[in-house]
CSV table of N, CA and C in Angstrom, one decimal:
chain,number,residue,atom,x,y,z
A,1,MET,N,0.7,-1.3,0.0
A,1,MET,CA,0.2,-0.1,0.1
A,1,MET,C,0.8,1.1,0.1
A,2,LYS,N,1.9,1.1,0.8
A,2,LYS,CA,2.6,2.3,0.9
A,2,LYS,C,3.5,2.6,-0.5
A,3,LYS,N,4.0,1.5,-0.9
A,3,LYS,CA,4.6,1.5,-2.4
A,3,LYS,C,3.9,2.1,-3.3
A,4,LYS,N,2.5,1.9,-3.6
A,4,LYS,CA,1.8,2.3,-4.4
A,4,LYS,C,1.2,3.9,-4.2
A,5,ILE,N,1.1,4.4,-3.0
A,5,ILE,CA,1.3,5.8,-3.0
A,5,ILE,C,2.3,6.3,-3.2
A,6,LEU,N,3.4,6.1,-2.8
A,6,LEU,CA,4.7,6.5,-3.2
A,6,LEU,C,4.9,6.6,-4.6
A,7,LYS,N,4.6,5.3,-5.3
A,7,LYS,CA,4.6,5.6,-6.8
A,7,LYS,C,3.8,6.8,-7.2
A,8,ASN,N,2.6,7.0,-7.0
A,8,ASN,CA,1.6,7.7,-7.2
A,8,ASN,C,1.9,9.0,-7.2
A,9,SER,N,2.7,9.3,-6.0
A,9,SER,CA,3.2,10.5,-5.6
A,9,SER,C,4.2,11.0,-6.5
A,10,LEU,N,5.2,10.1,-6.8
A,10,LEU,CA,6.3,10.3,-7.5
A,10,LEU,C,5.9,10.4,-8.8
A,11,MET,N,4.9,9.7,-9.7
A,11,MET,CA,4.5,10.3,-11.0
A,11,MET,C,3.8,11.3,-11.1
A,12,SER,N,3.1,11.6,-10.3
A,12,SER,CA,2.4,13.1,-10.0
A,12,SER,C,3.4,14.0,-10.2
A,13,PHE,N,4.5,14.0,-9.2
A,13,PHE,CA,5.3,14.8,-9.2
A,13,PHE,C,6.0,15.1,-10.6
A,14,MET,N,6.4,13.7,-10.9
A,14,MET,CA,7.4,14.0,-12.4
A,14,MET,C,6.4,14.7,-13.7
A,15,LEU,N,4.9,14.4,-13.3
A,15,LEU,CA,4.4,15.0,-14.3
A,15,LEU,C,4.1,16.5,-14.2
A,16,VAL,N,3.8,16.9,-12.9
A,16,VAL,CA,3.9,18.3,-12.8
A,16,VAL,C,5.5,18.9,-13.2
A,17,CYS,N,6.6,18.4,-13.0
A,17,CYS,CA,7.6,19.1,-13.7
A,17,CYS,C,7.6,19.1,-14.9
A,18,VAL,N,7.5,18.1,-15.8
A,18,VAL,CA,7.1,18.0,-17.0
A,18,VAL,C,6.7,19.0,-17.5
A,19,ILE,N,5.1,19.8,-17.2
A,19,ILE,CA,4.4,20.5,-17.7
A,19,ILE,C,5.2,21.7,-17.2
A,20,LEU,N,5.6,22.1,-16.2
A,20,LEU,CA,6.0,23.4,-15.7
A,20,LEU,C,7.1,23.6,-16.7
A,21,LEU,N,8.1,22.5,-16.9
A,21,LEU,CA,9.3,22.9,-17.7
A,21,LEU,C,9.3,23.1,-19.5
A,22,SER,N,8.1,22.2,-19.6
A,22,SER,CA,8.0,22.4,-21.1
A,22,SER,C,7.0,23.7,-21.3
A,23,THR,N,6.2,24.3,-20.5
A,23,THR,CA,5.7,25.5,-20.4
A,23,THR,C,6.8,26.9,-20.5
A,24,ALA,N,7.8,26.6,-19.6
A,24,ALA,CA,8.7,27.6,-19.3
A,24,ALA,C,9.9,27.9,-20.1
A,25,SER,N,10.3,26.8,-20.6
A,25,SER,CA,11.3,26.9,-21.9
A,25,SER,C,11.2,27.8,-22.8
A,26,PRO,N,10.1,28.5,-23.4
A,26,PRO,CA,10.0,29.5,-24.2
A,26,PRO,C,10.5,30.4,-23.7
A,27,VAL,N,10.1,31.0,-22.4
A,27,VAL,CA,10.5,32.4,-21.7
A,27,VAL,C,11.9,32.3,-21.4
A,28,PHE,N,12.6,31.3,-21.1
A,28,PHE,CA,14.0,31.2,-20.8
A,28,PHE,C,14.7,31.2,-22.3
A,29,ALA,N,14.2,30.8,-23.5
A,29,ALA,CA,15.0,30.9,-24.3
A,29,ALA,C,14.8,32.7,-25.1
A,30,ALA,N,14.1,33.0,-24.4
A,30,ALA,CA,13.6,34.6,-25.1
A,30,ALA,C,14.8,35.4,-24.6
A,31,TRP,N,15.4,36.0,-25.4
A,31,TRP,CA,16.5,37.1,-24.8
A,31,TRP,C,16.0,38.5,-25.1
A,32,GLY,N,15.2,39.0,-25.5
A,32,GLY,CA,14.6,40.4,-26.0
A,32,GLY,C,13.2,40.4,-25.6
A,33,LEU,N,13.1,41.1,-24.7
A,33,LEU,CA,11.8,41.5,-24.1
A,33,LEU,C,11.2,42.9,-24.5
A,34,PRO,N,10.4,43.0,-25.2
A,34,PRO,CA,9.9,44.3,-25.4
A,34,PRO,C,9.8,45.6,-24.7
A,35,VAL,N,10.3,46.7,-25.2
A,35,VAL,CA,10.5,47.8,-24.0
A,35,VAL,C,10.2,49.3,-25.1
A,36,SER,N,9.5,49.8,-24.5
A,36,SER,CA,9.2,51.6,-25.2
A,36,SER,C,9.6,52.4,-24.2
A,37,VAL,N,9.7,53.4,-24.8
A,37,VAL,CA,10.0,54.8,-24.1
A,37,VAL,C,9.5,55.9,-25.1
A,38,ASP,N,9.2,56.9,-24.7
A,38,ASP,CA,8.7,58.3,-25.2
A,38,ASP,C,10.1,59.3,-25.5
A,39,ILE,N,10.5,59.7,-26.5
A,39,ILE,CA,11.5,60.5,-26.7
A,39,ILE,C,11.1,62.1,-27.0
A,40,LYS,N,11.4,63.1,-26.3
A,40,LYS,CA,10.9,64.5,-26.7
A,40,LYS,C,11.9,64.8,-27.9
A,41,VAL,N,11.3,65.2,-28.9
A,41,VAL,CA,12.2,65.4,-30.0
A,41,VAL,C,12.3,66.9,-30.2
A,42,ASP,N,11.4,67.7,-30.1
A,42,ASP,CA,11.3,69.0,-30.1
A,42,ASP,C,10.3,69.5,-28.9
A,43,ASP,N,10.3,70.8,-28.6
A,43,ASP,CA,9.7,71.2,-27.5
A,43,ASP,C,8.0,70.7,-27.4
A,44,ASN,N,7.5,70.7,-28.6
A,44,ASN,CA,5.9,70.1,-28.7
A,44,ASN,C,5.9,68.5,-29.2
A,45,GLN,N,7.1,67.9,-29.4
A,45,GLN,CA,6.5,66.9,-30.3
A,45,GLN,C,7.7,65.7,-29.3
A,46,THR,N,6.6,64.5,-29.2
A,46,THR,CA,7.2,63.3,-28.8
A,46,THR,C,6.8,62.1,-29.6
A,47,GLN,N,8.2,61.1,-29.5
A,47,GLN,CA,7.8,60.1,-30.4
A,47,GLN,C,8.2,58.9,-29.6
A,48,THR,N,7.6,57.6,-30.0
A,48,THR,CA,7.6,56.4,-29.2
A,48,THR,C,9.0,55.5,-29.9
A,49,LEU,N,9.6,55.1,-29.4
A,49,LEU,CA,10.8,54.3,-29.6
A,49,LEU,C,10.5,52.9,-29.1
A,50,TYR,N,10.9,51.8,-29.9
A,50,TYR,CA,10.6,50.5,-29.2
A,50,TYR,C,12.1,49.8,-29.5
A,51,GLY,N,12.3,48.9,-28.5
A,51,GLY,CA,13.5,48.3,-28.2
A,51,GLY,C,13.1,47.0,-27.6
A,52,TYR,N,14.5,46.7,-27.0
A,52,TYR,CA,14.4,45.2,-26.4
A,52,TYR,C,15.1,45.6,-24.8
A,53,THR,N,15.0,44.7,-23.8
A,53,THR,CA,15.6,44.7,-22.4
A,53,THR,C,16.5,43.0,-23.0
A,54,VAL,N,18.0,43.7,-22.9
A,54,VAL,CA,18.7,42.3,-22.9
A,54,VAL,C,19.6,42.5,-21.9
A,55,GLU,N,19.6,41.3,-20.7
A,55,GLU,CA,20.2,41.1,-19.7
A,55,GLU,C,20.0,42.3,-18.8
A,56,GLY,N,18.8,43.1,-18.8
A,56,GLY,CA,18.8,44.1,-17.6
A,56,GLY,C,19.0,45.3,-18.4
A,57,TYR,N,19.4,45.5,-19.3
A,57,TYR,CA,19.6,46.9,-20.2
A,57,TYR,C,18.5,46.9,-21.3
A,58,ASP,N,18.0,48.0,-21.4
A,58,ASP,CA,17.3,48.5,-22.7
A,58,ASP,C,18.0,48.8,-23.9
A,59,PHE,N,17.7,48.1,-25.2
A,59,PHE,CA,18.7,48.6,-26.1
A,59,PHE,C,17.5,48.9,-27.3
A,60,TYR,N,18.2,50.0,-27.9
A,60,TYR,CA,17.1,50.4,-29.2
A,60,TYR,C,18.3,50.4,-30.3
A,61,SER,N,17.3,50.3,-31.5
A,61,SER,CA,17.8,50.4,-32.7
A,61,SER,C,18.7,52.1,-33.4
A,62,LEU,N,19.7,51.5,-33.4
A,62,LEU,CA,20.8,52.8,-33.6
A,62,LEU,C,20.0,53.4,-34.9
A,63,ASP,N,19.6,52.6,-36.2
A,63,ASP,CA,18.9,53.4,-37.1
A,63,ASP,C,17.4,54.0,-36.8
A,64,ASP,N,16.7,53.6,-35.7
A,64,ASP,CA,15.4,53.7,-35.3
A,64,ASP,C,15.7,55.2,-34.4
A,65,ILE,N,16.9,55.6,-33.6
A,65,ILE,CA,17.1,56.7,-33.0
A,65,ILE,C,17.4,57.7,-34.0
A,66,ALA,N,18.1,57.6,-35.0
A,66,ALA,CA,18.4,58.3,-35.9
A,66,ALA,C,17.4,58.8,-37.2
A,67,TYR,N,16.5,58.1,-37.2
A,67,TYR,CA,15.4,58.2,-37.9
A,67,TYR,C,14.3,59.4,-37.0
A,68,ILE,N,14.4,58.8,-36.1
A,68,ILE,CA,13.3,59.8,-35.0
A,68,ILE,C,13.7,61.2,-35.0
A,69,LEU,N,15.3,61.4,-34.4
A,69,LEU,CA,15.6,62.6,-34.4
A,69,LEU,C,15.9,63.3,-35.7
A,70,LYS,N,15.7,63.0,-36.9
A,70,LYS,CA,15.6,63.4,-38.3
A,70,LYS,C,15.1,64.7,-38.2
A,71,GLY,N,15.5,65.8,-38.5
A,71,GLY,CA,15.2,67.2,-38.5
A,71,GLY,C,15.1,68.0,-37.1
A,72,SER,N,15.4,67.2,-36.1
A,72,SER,CA,15.5,68.0,-35.0
A,72,SER,C,17.0,68.4,-34.7
A,73,SER,N,17.3,69.1,-33.8
A,73,SER,CA,18.5,69.6,-33.4
A,73,SER,C,19.5,68.6,-32.8
A,74,LYS,N,19.3,67.5,-32.6
A,74,LYS,CA,20.1,66.4,-32.3
A,74,LYS,C,20.4,65.4,-33.3
A,75,LYS,N,20.0,65.6,-34.7
A,75,LYS,CA,19.6,64.9,-35.8
A,75,LYS,C,21.6,64.1,-36.0
A,76,PHE,N,21.5,63.0,-36.5
A,76,PHE,CA,22.7,62.6,-37.1
A,76,PHE,C,22.3,61.4,-38.1
A,77,ASP,N,23.5,61.4,-38.9
A,77,ASP,CA,23.3,60.1,-39.8
A,77,ASP,C,24.4,59.0,-39.6
A,78,ILE,N,24.3,57.9,-40.1
A,78,ILE,CA,25.2,56.9,-39.4
A,78,ILE,C,25.6,56.6,-40.9
A,79,GLN,N,27.3,56.3,-41.0
A,79,GLN,CA,27.6,56.0,-42.2
A,79,GLN,C,28.8,54.8,-41.9
A,80,LYS,N,28.4,53.6,-42.3
A,80,LYS,CA,28.7,52.8,-42.5
A,80,LYS,C,29.8,52.3,-43.2
A,81,ASN,N,31.1,52.3,-43.0
A,81,ASN,CA,32.4,52.2,-44.0
A,81,ASN,C,32.7,50.8,-44.3
A,82,SER,N,33.5,50.4,-45.6
A,82,SER,CA,33.7,49.3,-45.9
A,82,SER,C,34.4,48.6,-45.1
A,83,ASP,N,35.4,49.0,-44.1
A,83,ASP,CA,36.3,48.4,-43.6
A,83,ASP,C,35.6,48.1,-41.8
A,84,GLY,N,34.0,48.2,-42.0
A,84,GLY,CA,33.6,47.8,-40.7
A,84,GLY,C,33.6,49.0,-39.8
A,85,SER,N,33.9,50.0,-40.0
A,85,SER,CA,34.0,51.4,-39.2
A,85,SER,C,32.7,51.8,-39.3
A,86,ILE,N,32.2,52.5,-38.4
A,86,ILE,CA,31.0,53.2,-38.3
A,86,ILE,C,31.1,54.8,-38.0
A,87,GLU,N,30.6,55.6,-38.3
A,87,GLU,CA,31.0,57.1,-38.4
A,87,GLU,C,29.7,57.7,-38.1
A,88,LEU,N,29.3,58.4,-37.0
A,88,LEU,CA,28.3,59.3,-36.8
A,88,LEU,C,28.5,60.8,-37.2
A,89,LEU,N,27.5,61.2,-37.9
A,89,LEU,CA,27.8,62.4,-38.5
A,89,LEU,C,26.5,63.6,-37.8
A,90,LYS,N,27.1,64.1,-36.9
A,90,LYS,CA,26.3,64.9,-36.2
A,90,LYS,C,25.6,66.2,-37.4
A,91,ASN,N,24.7,66.9,-36.9
A,91,ASN,CA,24.0,67.7,-37.7
A,91,ASN,C,23.6,67.7,-38.9
A,92,THR,N,23.6,66.2,-39.4
A,92,THR,CA,23.1,65.7,-41.0
A,92,THR,C,21.9,64.6,-40.6
A,93,ASP,N,21.0,65.0,-41.2
A,93,ASP,CA,19.7,64.2,-41.1
A,93,ASP,C,20.1,62.8,-41.8
A,94,PHE,N,18.9,61.6,-41.3
A,94,PHE,CA,19.5,60.4,-41.5
A,94,PHE,C,19.0,60.2,-42.6
A,95,SER,N,20.0,59.5,-43.7
A,95,SER,CA,19.9,59.4,-45.2
A,95,SER,C,19.4,58.1,-45.6
A,96,GLU,N,18.9,57.3,-45.1
A,96,GLU,CA,18.8,56.0,-45.3
A,96,GLU,C,17.0,56.4,-46.1
A,97,VAL,N,17.2,55.8,-47.3
A,97,VAL,CA,16.2,56.0,-48.0
A,97,VAL,C,15.2,54.7,-47.7
A,98,ASP,N,13.8,55.2,-47.7
A,98,ASP,CA,12.4,54.1,-47.6
A,98,ASP,C,12.8,53.2,-46.1
A,99,TYR,N,13.5,54.0,-45.2
A,99,TYR,CA,13.6,53.4,-43.9
A,99,TYR,C,12.3,53.3,-43.1
A,100,THR,N,12.2,52.2,-42.5
A,100,THR,CA,10.9,51.9,-41.9
A,100,THR,C,10.9,52.0,-40.5
A,101,LEU,N,10.3,52.8,-39.4
A,101,LEU,CA,10.6,52.9,-38.1
A,101,LEU,C,9.7,51.4,-37.6
A,102,CYS,N,10.4,50.6,-36.6
A,102,CYS,CA,10.0,49.9,-35.8
A,102,CYS,C,8.9,50.1,-34.9
A,103,THR,N,7.6,49.7,-35.4
A,103,THR,CA,6.4,50.2,-34.7
A,103,THR,C,6.2,49.6,-33.4
A,104,SER,N,6.6,48.5,-33.2
A,104,SER,CA,5.9,47.5,-32.1
A,104,SER,C,7.2,46.5,-31.7
A,105,GLY,N,7.2,46.2,-30.4
A,105,GLY,CA,8.4,45.3,-29.9
A,105,GLY,C,7.7,43.9,-30.0
A,106,VAL,N,8.3,42.7,-30.2
A,106,VAL,CA,8.2,41.4,-30.2
A,106,VAL,C,9.1,40.8,-29.4
A,107,ILE,N,8.6,39.6,-28.7
A,107,ILE,CA,9.6,39.1,-28.3
A,107,ILE,C,10.3,38.3,-29.0
A,108,ARG,N,11.9,38.3,-29.0
A,108,ARG,CA,12.9,37.5,-29.6
A,108,ARG,C,13.3,36.7,-29.1
A,109,THR,N,13.7,35.9,-30.1
A,109,THR,CA,14.8,34.6,-29.4
A,109,THR,C,15.6,34.3,-30.7
A,110,GLY,N,16.8,33.6,-29.8
A,110,GLY,CA,17.8,33.2,-30.9
A,110,GLY,C,18.9,34.1,-30.2
A,111,ASP,N,19.7,34.2,-31.3
A,111,ASP,CA,21.5,34.5,-30.7
A,111,ASP,C,21.2,36.2,-30.9
A,112,VAL,N,21.8,36.7,-29.8
A,112,VAL,CA,22.6,38.0,-29.6
A,112,VAL,C,23.8,38.2,-29.5
A,113,SER,N,24.5,38.9,-30.4
A,113,SER,CA,26.0,39.0,-29.7
A,113,SER,C,26.3,40.4,-29.4
A,114,PHE,N,26.9,40.6,-28.2
A,114,PHE,CA,27.4,41.6,-27.7
A,114,PHE,C,28.9,41.9,-28.1
A,115,ILE,N,29.3,43.0,-28.8
A,115,ILE,CA,31.0,43.1,-29.2
A,115,ILE,C,31.1,45.1,-28.6
A,116,THR,N,32.3,45.2,-28.8
A,116,THR,CA,32.8,46.2,-28.5
A,116,THR,C,32.9,47.2,-30.1
A,117,LYS,N,32.5,48.1,-30.0
A,117,LYS,CA,32.3,48.8,-31.4
A,117,LYS,C,33.0,50.0,-31.7
A,118,SER,N,33.9,50.7,-32.4
A,118,SER,CA,34.4,52.0,-32.2
A,118,SER,C,33.7,52.9,-33.2
A,119,TYR,N,33.4,54.2,-32.7
A,119,TYR,CA,32.5,55.1,-33.6
A,119,TYR,C,33.1,56.0,-33.7
A,120,THR,N,33.4,56.7,-34.8
A,120,THR,CA,34.1,58.4,-34.9
A,120,THR,C,33.1,58.9,-35.1
A,121,ILE,N,33.3,60.1,-34.2
A,121,ILE,CA,32.2,61.2,-34.0
A,121,ILE,C,33.2,62.6,-34.3
A,122,ASP,N,33.1,63.3,-35.3
A,122,ASP,CA,33.8,64.4,-35.1
A,122,ASP,C,35.4,64.5,-34.9
A,123,ALA,N,35.7,63.4,-35.5
A,123,ALA,CA,37.1,62.9,-35.7
A,123,ALA,C,37.6,62.6,-34.2
A,124,ARG,N,36.8,62.2,-33.5
A,124,ARG,CA,36.9,61.5,-32.2
A,124,ARG,C,36.4,60.1,-32.1
A,125,LYS,N,37.2,59.0,-31.4
A,125,LYS,CA,37.0,57.8,-31.6
A,125,LYS,C,36.5,57.3,-30.0
A,126,ILE,N,35.1,57.0,-30.4
A,126,ILE,CA,34.6,56.5,-29.1
A,126,ILE,C,34.3,55.0,-29.1
A,127,ILE,N,34.1,54.3,-28.0
A,127,ILE,CA,34.5,52.7,-28.1
A,127,ILE,C,33.1,52.4,-27.1
A,128,TYR,N,32.0,51.9,-27.7
A,128,TYR,CA,31.0,51.1,-26.8
A,128,TYR,C,30.4,50.1,-27.0
A,129,SER,N,30.2,49.4,-26.1
A,129,SER,CA,29.5,48.0,-26.1
A,129,SER,C,28.1,48.0,-26.9
A,130,ILE,N,28.0,47.1,-28.0
A,130,ILE,CA,26.5,47.4,-28.6
A,130,ILE,C,26.0,45.8,-28.4
A,131,ALA,N,24.8,45.7,-28.8
A,131,ALA,CA,24.2,44.4,-29.1
A,131,ALA,C,24.1,44.1,-30.9
A,132,VAL,N,24.5,43.4,-31.6
A,132,VAL,CA,24.0,43.0,-32.8
A,132,VAL,C,23.0,42.1,-32.9
A,133,VAL,N,21.9,42.3,-33.8
A,133,VAL,CA,21.0,41.4,-33.8
A,133,VAL,C,20.6,41.5,-35.4
A,134,ASP,N,20.6,40.5,-36.2
A,134,ASP,CA,20.4,40.3,-37.5
A,134,ASP,C,21.2,41.3,-38.3
A,135,GLY,N,22.5,41.7,-37.7
A,135,GLY,CA,23.3,42.7,-38.5
A,135,GLY,C,22.7,44.2,-37.9
A,136,GLU,N,21.7,44.2,-37.4
A,136,GLU,CA,21.3,45.7,-36.9
A,136,GLU,C,22.0,45.9,-35.6
A,137,ILE,N,22.4,47.0,-35.7
A,137,ILE,CA,23.1,47.7,-34.3
A,137,ILE,C,21.9,48.4,-33.1
A,138,TYR,N,22.1,47.8,-31.8
A,138,TYR,CA,21.4,48.0,-30.8
A,138,TYR,C,22.0,48.6,-29.8
A,139,MET,N,21.7,50.0,-29.4
A,139,MET,CA,22.6,50.7,-28.3
A,139,MET,C,21.7,51.1,-27.1
A,140,ARG,N,22.4,51.5,-26.2
A,140,ARG,CA,21.6,52.1,-25.0
A,140,ARG,C,21.4,53.5,-25.3
A,141,LEU,N,19.9,53.8,-24.9
A,141,LEU,CA,19.8,55.2,-25.1
A,141,LEU,C,20.9,56.0,-24.6
A,142,SER,N,21.3,56.0,-23.1
A,142,SER,CA,22.2,56.7,-22.3
A,142,SER,C,23.5,56.6,-23.1
A,143,ASP,N,24.0,55.5,-23.8
A,143,ASP,CA,25.2,55.7,-24.5
A,143,ASP,C,24.9,56.7,-25.9
A,144,VAL,N,24.0,56.6,-26.8
A,144,VAL,CA,23.7,57.2,-27.7
A,144,VAL,C,23.7,58.8,-27.2
A,145,PHE,N,23.1,59.2,-26.5
A,145,PHE,CA,22.6,60.9,-25.9
A,145,PHE,C,24.1,61.3,-25.5
A,146,GLN,N,24.9,60.4,-24.9
A,146,GLN,CA,26.3,60.9,-24.2
A,146,GLN,C,27.2,61.5,-25.4
A,147,ILE,N,27.0,60.9,-26.8
A,147,ILE,CA,27.5,61.1,-27.8
A,147,ILE,C,27.2,62.8,-28.2
A,148,PHE,N,26.1,63.1,-27.9
A,148,PHE,CA,25.9,64.3,-28.5
A,148,PHE,C,25.3,65.2,-27.2
């Protein structure tokens, strides 16, 4: 009788563990949880920027930031050079044609790489850690706004 109760209890425990682990694994595989922030572009205009929380930090697409600031006093363009270096051109409108701003965040899974990248801004070299997802550069807002 005791063996039967123990066996049933063990089976019930294992079943609960299997159910919990199978439903929780997609959450653990997700690295990018959606986040958004409203950025004040001019005195009377705000724009919502969508990004991802990765390892406790909020990252936003550098292209999206440049697109949102286009036409403002903080505008900048991104020049990607053939040698892999990147130049941020202050006081220049974002020049990418037909760019589509990310309009909402979705949970992302897969690989994200964190690399150290140097940027040249007004002949000054600055080094930041960035997240690269599908070839797109994601930076923390605080890092981008320190540049300007």
